[in-house]
CSV table of C-alpha atoms in Angstrom, one decimal:
chain,number,residue,atom,x,y,z
A,995,UNK,CA,0.1,0.2,0.1
A,996,UNK,CA,1.1,3.5,-0.6
A,997,UNK,CA,2.7,5.8,2.0
A,998,UNK,CA,0.6,8.6,3.4
A,999,UNK,CA,1.9,11.7,5.2
A,1000,UNK,CA,-0.1,14.0,7.6
A,1001,UNK,CA,0.5,16.7,9.9
A,1002,UNK,CA,1.0,15.4,13.2
A,1003,UNK,CA,-1.4,18.1,14.8
A,1004,UNK,CA,-4.0,20.6,13.8
A,1005,UNK,CA,-6.4,23.1,15.4
A,1006,UNK,CA,-9.7,24.3,14.9
A,1007,UNK,CA,-12.0,26.6,16.1
A,1008,UNK,CA,-15.2,25.2,17.3
A,1009,UNK,CA,-17.9,26.0,14.6
A,1010,UNK,CA,-15.5,26.4,11.7
A,1011,UNK,CA,-14.1,23.9,8.9
A,1012,UNK,CA,-11.8,21.5,9.7
A,1013,UNK,CA,-9.6,20.8,6.7
A,1014,UNK,CA,-7.2,18.0,7.0
A,1015,UNK,CA,-4.2,17.3,4.5
A,1016,UNK,CA,-2.7,14.0,3.3
A,1017,UNK,CA,-0.2,13.4,0.7
A,1018,UNK,CA,-0.4,10.1,-0.8
A,1019,UNK,CA,2.0,10.8,-3.8
A,1020,UNK,CA,3.1,6.8,-4.8
A,1021,UNK,CA,-0.9,6.1,-4.8
A,1022,UNK,CA,-1.6,3.5,-7.7
A,1023,UNK,CA,-4.7,3.3,-9.9
A,1024,UNK,CA,-6.0,0.5,-7.9
A,1025,UNK,CA,-5.7,2.3,-4.3
A,1026,UNK,CA,-8.6,3.8,-2.4
A,1027,UNK,CA,-8.4,6.5,0.4
A,1028,UNK,CA,-9.6,5.9,3.6
A,1029,UNK,CA,-10.3,8.1,6.5
A,1030,UNK,CA,-10.8,7.1,10.0
A,1031,UNK,CA,-10.8,8.8,13.5
A,1032,UNK,CA,-10.0,7.5,16.8
A,1033,UNK,CA,-11.6,9.2,19.8
A,1034,UNK,CA,-9.0,8.9,23.0
A,1035,UNK,CA,-9.6,5.4,24.3
A,1036,UNK,CA,-11.6,3.8,21.6
A,1037,UNK,CA,-11.7,1.9,18.6
A,1038,UNK,CA,-11.1,3.8,15.3
A,1039,UNK,CA,-14.2,5.2,13.6
A,1040,UNK,CA,-15.2,4.9,9.8
A,1041,UNK,CA,-15.5,8.0,8.4
A,1042,UNK,CA,-15.3,8.2,4.7
A,1043,UNK,CA,-13.7,6.7,1.7
A,1044,UNK,CA,-13.3,7.6,-2.4
A,1045,UNK,CA,-11.2,6.3,-5.3
A,1046,UNK,CA,-11.4,9.3,-8.0
A,1047,UNK,CA,-14.6,11.2,-7.3
A,1048,UNK,CA,-15.0,13.8,-4.3
A,1049,UNK,CA,-17.6,12.0,-1.7
A,1050,UNK,CA,-19.8,13.4,0.6
A,1051,UNK,CA,-21.7,11.8,3.7
A,1052,UNK,CA,-23.3,13.2,6.7
A,1053,UNK,CA,-20.0,13.0,8.7
A,1054,UNK,CA,-17.5,14.5,6.2
A,1055,UNK,CA,-16.1,15.6,2.9
A,1056,UNK,CA,-13.3,13.9,1.2
A,1057,UNK,CA,-11.6,16.0,-1.8
A,1058,UNK,CA,-9.3,14.1,-3.7
A,1059,UNK,CA,-6.9,16.2,-6.3
A,1060,UNK,CA,-7.1,15.3,-10.0
A,1061,UNK,CA,-3.6,13.5,-10.1
A,1062,UNK,CA,-4.9,11.6,-6.8
A,1063,UNK,CA,-1.4,12.4,-5.0
A,1064,UNK,CA,-3.2,14.4,-2.2
A,1065,UNK,CA,-6.8,14.1,-0.5
A,1066,UNK,CA,-8.1,16.8,1.9
A,1067,UNK,CA,-10.9,15.6,4.6
A,1068,UNK,CA,-13.1,18.3,5.6
A,1069,UNK,CA,-15.4,18.4,8.7
A,1070,UNK,CA,-17.8,21.6,7.8
A,1071,UNK,CA,-18.6,22.9,10.9
A,1072,UNK,CA,-16.1,21.1,13.9
A,1073,UNK,CA,-17.3,20.5,17.3
A,1074,UNK,CA,-15.4,19.6,20.2
A,1075,UNK,CA,-16.8,15.8,19.9
A,1076,UNK,CA,-14.4,16.1,16.6
A,1077,UNK,CA,-11.3,16.5,18.8
A,1078,UNK,CA,-9.8,13.3,17.9
A,1079,UNK,CA,-6.7,11.4,16.0
A,1080,UNK,CA,-7.5,11.4,12.3
A,1081,UNK,CA,-5.7,9.1,9.7
A,1082,UNK,CA,-5.8,8.9,6.3
A,1083,UNK,CA,-4.8,5.5,4.8
A,1084,UNK,CA,-4.4,3.9,1.4
A,1085,UNK,CA,-5.3,0.6,0.6
A,1086,UNK,CA,-5.3,-2.0,-2.2
A,1087,UNK,CA,-9.0,-2.5,-4.0
A,1088,UNK,CA,-8.0,-5.5,-5.5
A,1089,UNK,CA,-7.9,-9.7,-4.1
A,1090,UNK,CA,-5.3,-10.2,-1.5
A,1091,UNK,CA,-4.7,-8.4,1.5
A,1092,UNK,CA,-7.4,-6.5,3.0
A,1093,UNK,CA,-5.4,-4.9,6.0
A,1094,UNK,CA,-5.6,-1.2,7.2
A,1095,UNK,CA,-2.0,0.3,7.6
A,1096,UNK,CA,-2.2,3.3,9.7
A,1097,UNK,CA,0.4,5.8,10.5
A,1098,UNK,CA,0.4,8.0,13.4
A,1099,UNK,CA,-2.4,10.4,11.8
A,1100,UNK,CA,-3.2,14.1,12.6
A,1101,UNK,CA,-4.3,15.0,16.2
A,1102,UNK,CA,-6.9,17.2,15.7
A,1103,UNK,CA,-7.9,19.7,18.7
A,1104,UNK,CA,-11.1,21.8,18.2
A,1105,UNK,CA,-10.9,24.9,20.5
A,1106,UNK,CA,-13.9,26.2,21.9
B,632,UNK,CA,-26.4,-1.5,19.2
B,633,UNK,CA,-25.4,-3.7,16.4
B,634,UNK,CA,-21.8,-2.7,16.2
B,635,UNK,CA,-18.9,-4.8,17.0
B,636,UNK,CA,-18.6,-5.9,20.5
B,637,UNK,CA,-15.3,-6.6,22.7
B,638,UNK,CA,-15.1,-8.8,25.7
B,639,UNK,CA,-13.3,-7.7,28.2
B,640,UNK,CA,-12.7,-4.1,27.8
B,641,UNK,CA,-9.9,-4.3,30.3
B,642,UNK,CA,-7.9,-6.9,31.4
B,643,UNK,CA,-4.9,-7.0,33.8
B,644,UNK,CA,-2.6,-10.1,34.2
B,645,UNK,CA,0.5,-11.2,35.6
B,646,UNK,CA,3.4,-11.8,33.1
B,647,UNK,CA,3.6,-15.4,32.3
B,648,UNK,CA,-0.2,-15.7,32.2
B,649,UNK,CA,-2.3,-16.8,29.5
B,650,UNK,CA,-5.2,-14.4,28.7
B,651,UNK,CA,-8.3,-14.6,26.0
B,652,UNK,CA,-10.3,-12.0,24.1
B,653,UNK,CA,-13.7,-12.7,22.3
B,654,UNK,CA,-14.7,-10.4,19.6
B,655,UNK,CA,-18.4,-10.8,18.4
B,656,UNK,CA,-18.5,-9.0,14.7
B,657,UNK,CA,-21.3,-7.2,12.9
B,658,UNK,CA,-24.2,-9.9,12.3
B,659,UNK,CA,-23.7,-11.3,8.6
B,660,UNK,CA,-20.4,-9.7,8.7
B,661,UNK,CA,-17.8,-12.5,7.3
B,662,UNK,CA,-14.5,-10.9,7.5
B,663,UNK,CA,-12.9,-10.3,10.5
B,664,UNK,CA,-9.5,-8.8,11.7
B,665,UNK,CA,-7.5,-8.3,14.7
B,666,UNK,CA,-5.1,-5.0,15.0
B,667,UNK,CA,-2.8,-4.2,18.0
B,668,UNK,CA,-2.3,-0.8,19.3
B,669,UNK,CA,0.3,0.5,21.6
B,670,UNK,CA,0.4,4.0,22.8
B,671,UNK,CA,1.2,6.8,20.8
B,672,UNK,CA,1.0,4.6,17.8
B,673,UNK,CA,-1.5,3.6,15.0
B,674,UNK,CA,-3.4,0.1,14.8
B,675,UNK,CA,-0.9,-2.2,13.5
B,676,UNK,CA,-2.7,-5.5,11.7
B,677,UNK,CA,-2.4,-8.9,13.4
B,678,UNK,CA,-4.3,-11.3,11.3
B,679,UNK,CA,-7.7,-11.3,9.4
B,680,UNK,CA,-10.5,-14.2,9.0
B,681,UNK,CA,-12.6,-14.9,6.0
B,682,UNK,CA,-15.7,-16.9,7.3
B,683,UNK,CA,-13.6,-19.3,9.6
B,684,UNK,CA,-10.3,-19.4,7.7
B,685,UNK,CA,-7.6,-17.6,8.7
B,686,UNK,CA,-6.3,-15.8,5.7
B,687,UNK,CA,-3.4,-13.8,6.5
B,688,UNK,CA,-1.3,-13.3,9.9
B,689,UNK,CA,1.2,-10.7,10.3
B,690,UNK,CA,4.8,-11.5,11.8
B,691,UNK,CA,3.5,-9.9,14.9
B,692,UNK,CA,1.5,-12.5,15.5
B,693,UNK,CA,4.3,-14.6,17.6
B,694,UNK,CA,4.0,-18.4,18.1
B,695,UNK,CA,2.3,-17.1,21.6
B,696,UNK,CA,-0.5,-16.0,19.7
B,697,UNK,CA,-3.7,-17.8,18.3
B,698,UNK,CA,-6.6,-16.7,16.8
B,699,UNK,CA,-9.8,-18.6,15.9
B,700,UNK,CA,-13.3,-18.2,14.5
B,701,UNK,CA,-14.5,-21.4,14.7
B,702,UNK,CA,-18.0,-21.1,13.2
B,703,UNK,CA,-17.5,-17.9,11.2
B,704,UNK,CA,-18.9,-15.8,13.6
B,705,UNK,CA,-17.2,-14.6,16.7
B,706,UNK,CA,-13.4,-14.9,17.0
B,707,UNK,CA,-11.3,-15.4,20.1
B,708,UNK,CA,-7.5,-14.0,20.3
B,709,UNK,CA,-5.5,-16.0,22.9
B,710,UNK,CA,-2.1,-14.9,24.1
B,711,UNK,CA,-0.1,-17.7,25.8
B,712,UNK,CA,3.1,-16.5,28.9
B,713,UNK,CA,2.1,-13.0,28.5
B,714,UNK,CA,5.3,-10.5,28.4
B,715,UNK,CA,5.0,-6.5,29.5
B,716,UNK,CA,5.5,-5.8,25.7
B,717,UNK,CA,2.2,-7.5,25.2
B,718,UNK,CA,0.4,-4.7,26.8
B,719,UNK,CA,-1.6,-3.1,24.5
B,720,UNK,CA,-5.1,-2.4,22.9
B,721,UNK,CA,-6.5,-5.4,20.9
B,722,UNK,CA,-8.8,-4.3,18.4
B,723,UNK,CA,-11.2,-6.0,16.3
B,724,UNK,CA,-13.0,-5.1,13.2
B,725,UNK,CA,-15.3,-6.8,11.0
B,726,UNK,CA,-16.6,-6.1,7.3
B,727,UNK,CA,-18.9,-7.2,4.7
B,728,UNK,CA,-17.1,-8.6,1.5
B,729,UNK,CA,-18.5,-6.4,-1.3
B,730,UNK,CA,-17.1,-6.7,-4.6
B,731,UNK,CA,-13.4,-4.7,-4.9
B,732,UNK,CA,-13.5,-3.3,-1.3
B,733,UNK,CA,-14.9,-3.3,2.0
B,734,UNK,CA,-15.0,-1.0,5.2
B,735,UNK,CA,-13.9,-2.3,8.4
B,736,UNK,CA,-15.9,-1.3,11.6
B,737,UNK,CA,-13.9,-1.2,14.5
B,738,UNK,CA,-15.0,-2.4,18.3
B,739,UNK,CA,-14.3,-0.5,21.5
B,740,UNK,CA,-11.3,-2.9,22.0
B,741,UNK,CA,-9.7,-4.7,24.7
B,742,UNK,CA,-7.1,-2.9,27.0
B,743,UNK,CA,-4.4,-5.5,28.4
B,744,UNK,CA,-2.2,-4.4,30.8
B,745,UNK,CA,0.8,-7.0,31.8
B,746,UNK,CA,2.2,-6.8,35.3
């Protein structure tokens, strides 16, 4: 799986949009971008994933650049409960290994 | 709640003892995964089942570790002769095979402390 690079930490004011970047410059055509988050002492929570197109669900939006070398997770109106470690993961979509390879993620702190 | 459940949530044991953790996946999910997470690190893959077959094991899964999923439903992870280095959060995830991709949903984890 391609490696991802994320900033170690970010701050965001409550009520503002949180934009979390991720670089995955070696991503291949058959690899998806997944985002998970982990609130302190809980299991990781799935947020969203995409291949080429931008995606939106009730939690967030995922913007993938046209060359697919980077992506941004957007939380439109951050709340204190969004304080967590956010993991960007690139995952092979073909048959074979289905494991998720987590990095250290970005620690997002939402500030009142 | 129909999410992934894990039992126990916390386990404290003495070095050298055996421990067993249980994971109940989301109903009808045919894939089940075990991960381990140490302090300050992201989760690391240990092993994966499709139905009852264990299809992949990480090199992290030493011979003291064994996982089973006897009927393709719940799974157990046993650690024999625990060591202090085994202290970690053990996470279980499940997914439903769906074409070329699936989404893994994680349980709350079992936190193991080896004294």
